[in-house]
Amino acid sequence: MKIAAIAGSNANHSYNRMLLEFIAKDLRDTDDVDVIDIRKVPLFNENYKGKTPEVVADIDRRVAAADAVIIASPEYNHSITSALKSMIEWLSYELHPLENKPVMIIGASTHEQGSSRSQVQLRDILISPGVNAHVFQGEEFFMSNVADMIDEDGNITDEGTISFLNKCISEFKPYAEAINGMVAKKEAADN
Amino acid sequence: MKILALVGTNANFSYNRILLRFMKKHFKQMADIEIYEISKLPAFSVDVPLEEQTEVWKLKQKVKEADGVVFSTPEYDHGIPSALKSAIEWLSYHTEVLKHKPVMVVGVSYGRQASARSQVQMRQILISPDCDANLLPGNEVLIGGASRVFSKDGRLINADMRDNLEKCFTNFVEYIQVFQNIDEEEVKMPIKRPTISDAYINFPTGRMTLKEVQQIFSTIPFEIDLVDSSDRFAWYSDKPNREHVRNVASLNEPITECHPPKAVPIVTKIINSFRDGEKDVVTRPLWMHGHRSLIQYYALRDIDGHYLGTIEFTGNVEYILNLFENGAWGDKPDATTGASNNGANEEGNTTAVVDASTGASQSSSDDNAAPSAPAEDGNDDADASTGASESGSVDADDESADATTGASQN
């Protein structure tokens, strides 16, 4: 299964990006993970109508090519980062690669809450009609106190966290397959 | 009353901008509303260099000066636009400009929902601890069907919506006044908690907080000890890795108790020479813990010369000496022209300036050094201490004493 993994921060040092890179490199059962870095994405602006920046078009192609999407969200002010919101606005304006796409939300933060509030908000945004993604509703992966959980080489140091992450992804994959099957069937019927 | 109103989008055309323009005009007798365009701001990132944050700084100043802030938000994907979120991130990152600032949320959309969901989100964000704004509760300004309820010249022509806006904005102005009339003391007395807020020490040359004072003493590469005018050990700077390890248990002890007996006569002699006005500084170069250190005792005097105490100033000077030995200062610049001719390090175009703060006392430390100082200084910018320190200001009497008893100084 091909997974596009969007890191929801534009900070040069981002635990959420490290988390996705860990999934891409080290997690079992994840064969093909494309980690998407949003640092170069400009702030969304409606004035760009008809002039989608190339960096956005590139991400659109990578998301569209994936069977499923994982988004790792930090939390700023009890909400998702402006950088991630901007990315989603680009992907729900003239391009719609997230439409009908199975998405799993995960997140890490340096505090106790582990980005839980931003994840709730991100879910709301992803299921709004402009985005219209299918958000996985099983497990919730909140990584608290992440500074103590990921070492400098990007390895998760806690075995329990790794096995839970494995569990989440292994439950997400059949969900994604089911959604993709349903969508394909519906598209075939519409044609 | 000054109100800052942020247009919650960076789009060229926005009904939220039209609403704020209408409010500015409609409420001109009640408040002075300044409309701010967030499109001027860079996209928030913790990695944006400071020199690219001028516009952010300007916005923070405006927020500080405003009595209240109005946010007018559209709705993108059930949420506030990323451009507005970015502005809020700037206003809550390493700053407290929104803390306790009265704020109000309004919004316009084309559809019936009237940005209701993004307004809920906006309210949640504004009361998160990072913002900690005083949010006007209730008072929902939900303007849907934008293209029908505004006239072509930007007036809100729907009477119900206009009445509601008038009621809500009036409540906002009253809400602001509630906070302006709060007496801080009345609020805090019931909690029975003494506080010193905004405690600054105001010096003639600027102000510092208590914390800044403490941390300056912990940061400068010299340690300081204070013996007060009654010859008691009054204070020492909390510097890490001190040459002289001090303990709070010694505080307030007379100098005869807190020094090793062998050192007491020397210390007493120095302090008495300060109290008598015979000397102002005594300098002792020493080997301590295997490196070269410099101890300087200074008479601490009031501006009228009255003796306040003695400070002991101790530092590892290995670093400075290495700089000197490696030719860091190069050759001495030409004093008559003030211009560099030998590639010597200079500050500006003047002769190398040594620390000015210790100049006065140091120049009188050594009878021989003092007269030489003015002669060394060819121009106004040079410092008196340059001359004194160059001549190796050492108190001859104490030098011999230290050479033998140095170890006992601790």
Short mmCIF file of C-alpha atoms in Angstrom, two decimals, chain B residues 94 157 167 182 193 238 263 270 273 279 341 372:
data_model
loop_
_atom_site.label_atom_id
_atom_site.label_comp_id
_atom_site.label_asym_id
_atom_site.label_seq_id
_atom_site.Cartn_x
_atom_site.Cartn_y
_atom_site.Cartn_z
CA HIS B 94 7.19 34.61 22.40
CA ILE B 157 -28.69 46.80 4.75
CA LYS B 167 -26.03 45.59 20.24
CA ILE B 182 -10.61 47.14 37.47
CA ARG B 193 -1.40 37.10 48.20
CA ASP B 238 25.52 33.04 42.17
CA ALA B 263 43.79 35.54 55.85
CA ILE B 270 42.48 46.04 52.97
CA SER B 273 42.42 51.11 53.98
CA LYS B 279 42.95 53.19 48.90
CA ASN B 341 47.79 51.80 10.77
CA SER B 372 50.14 57.97 33.58
#
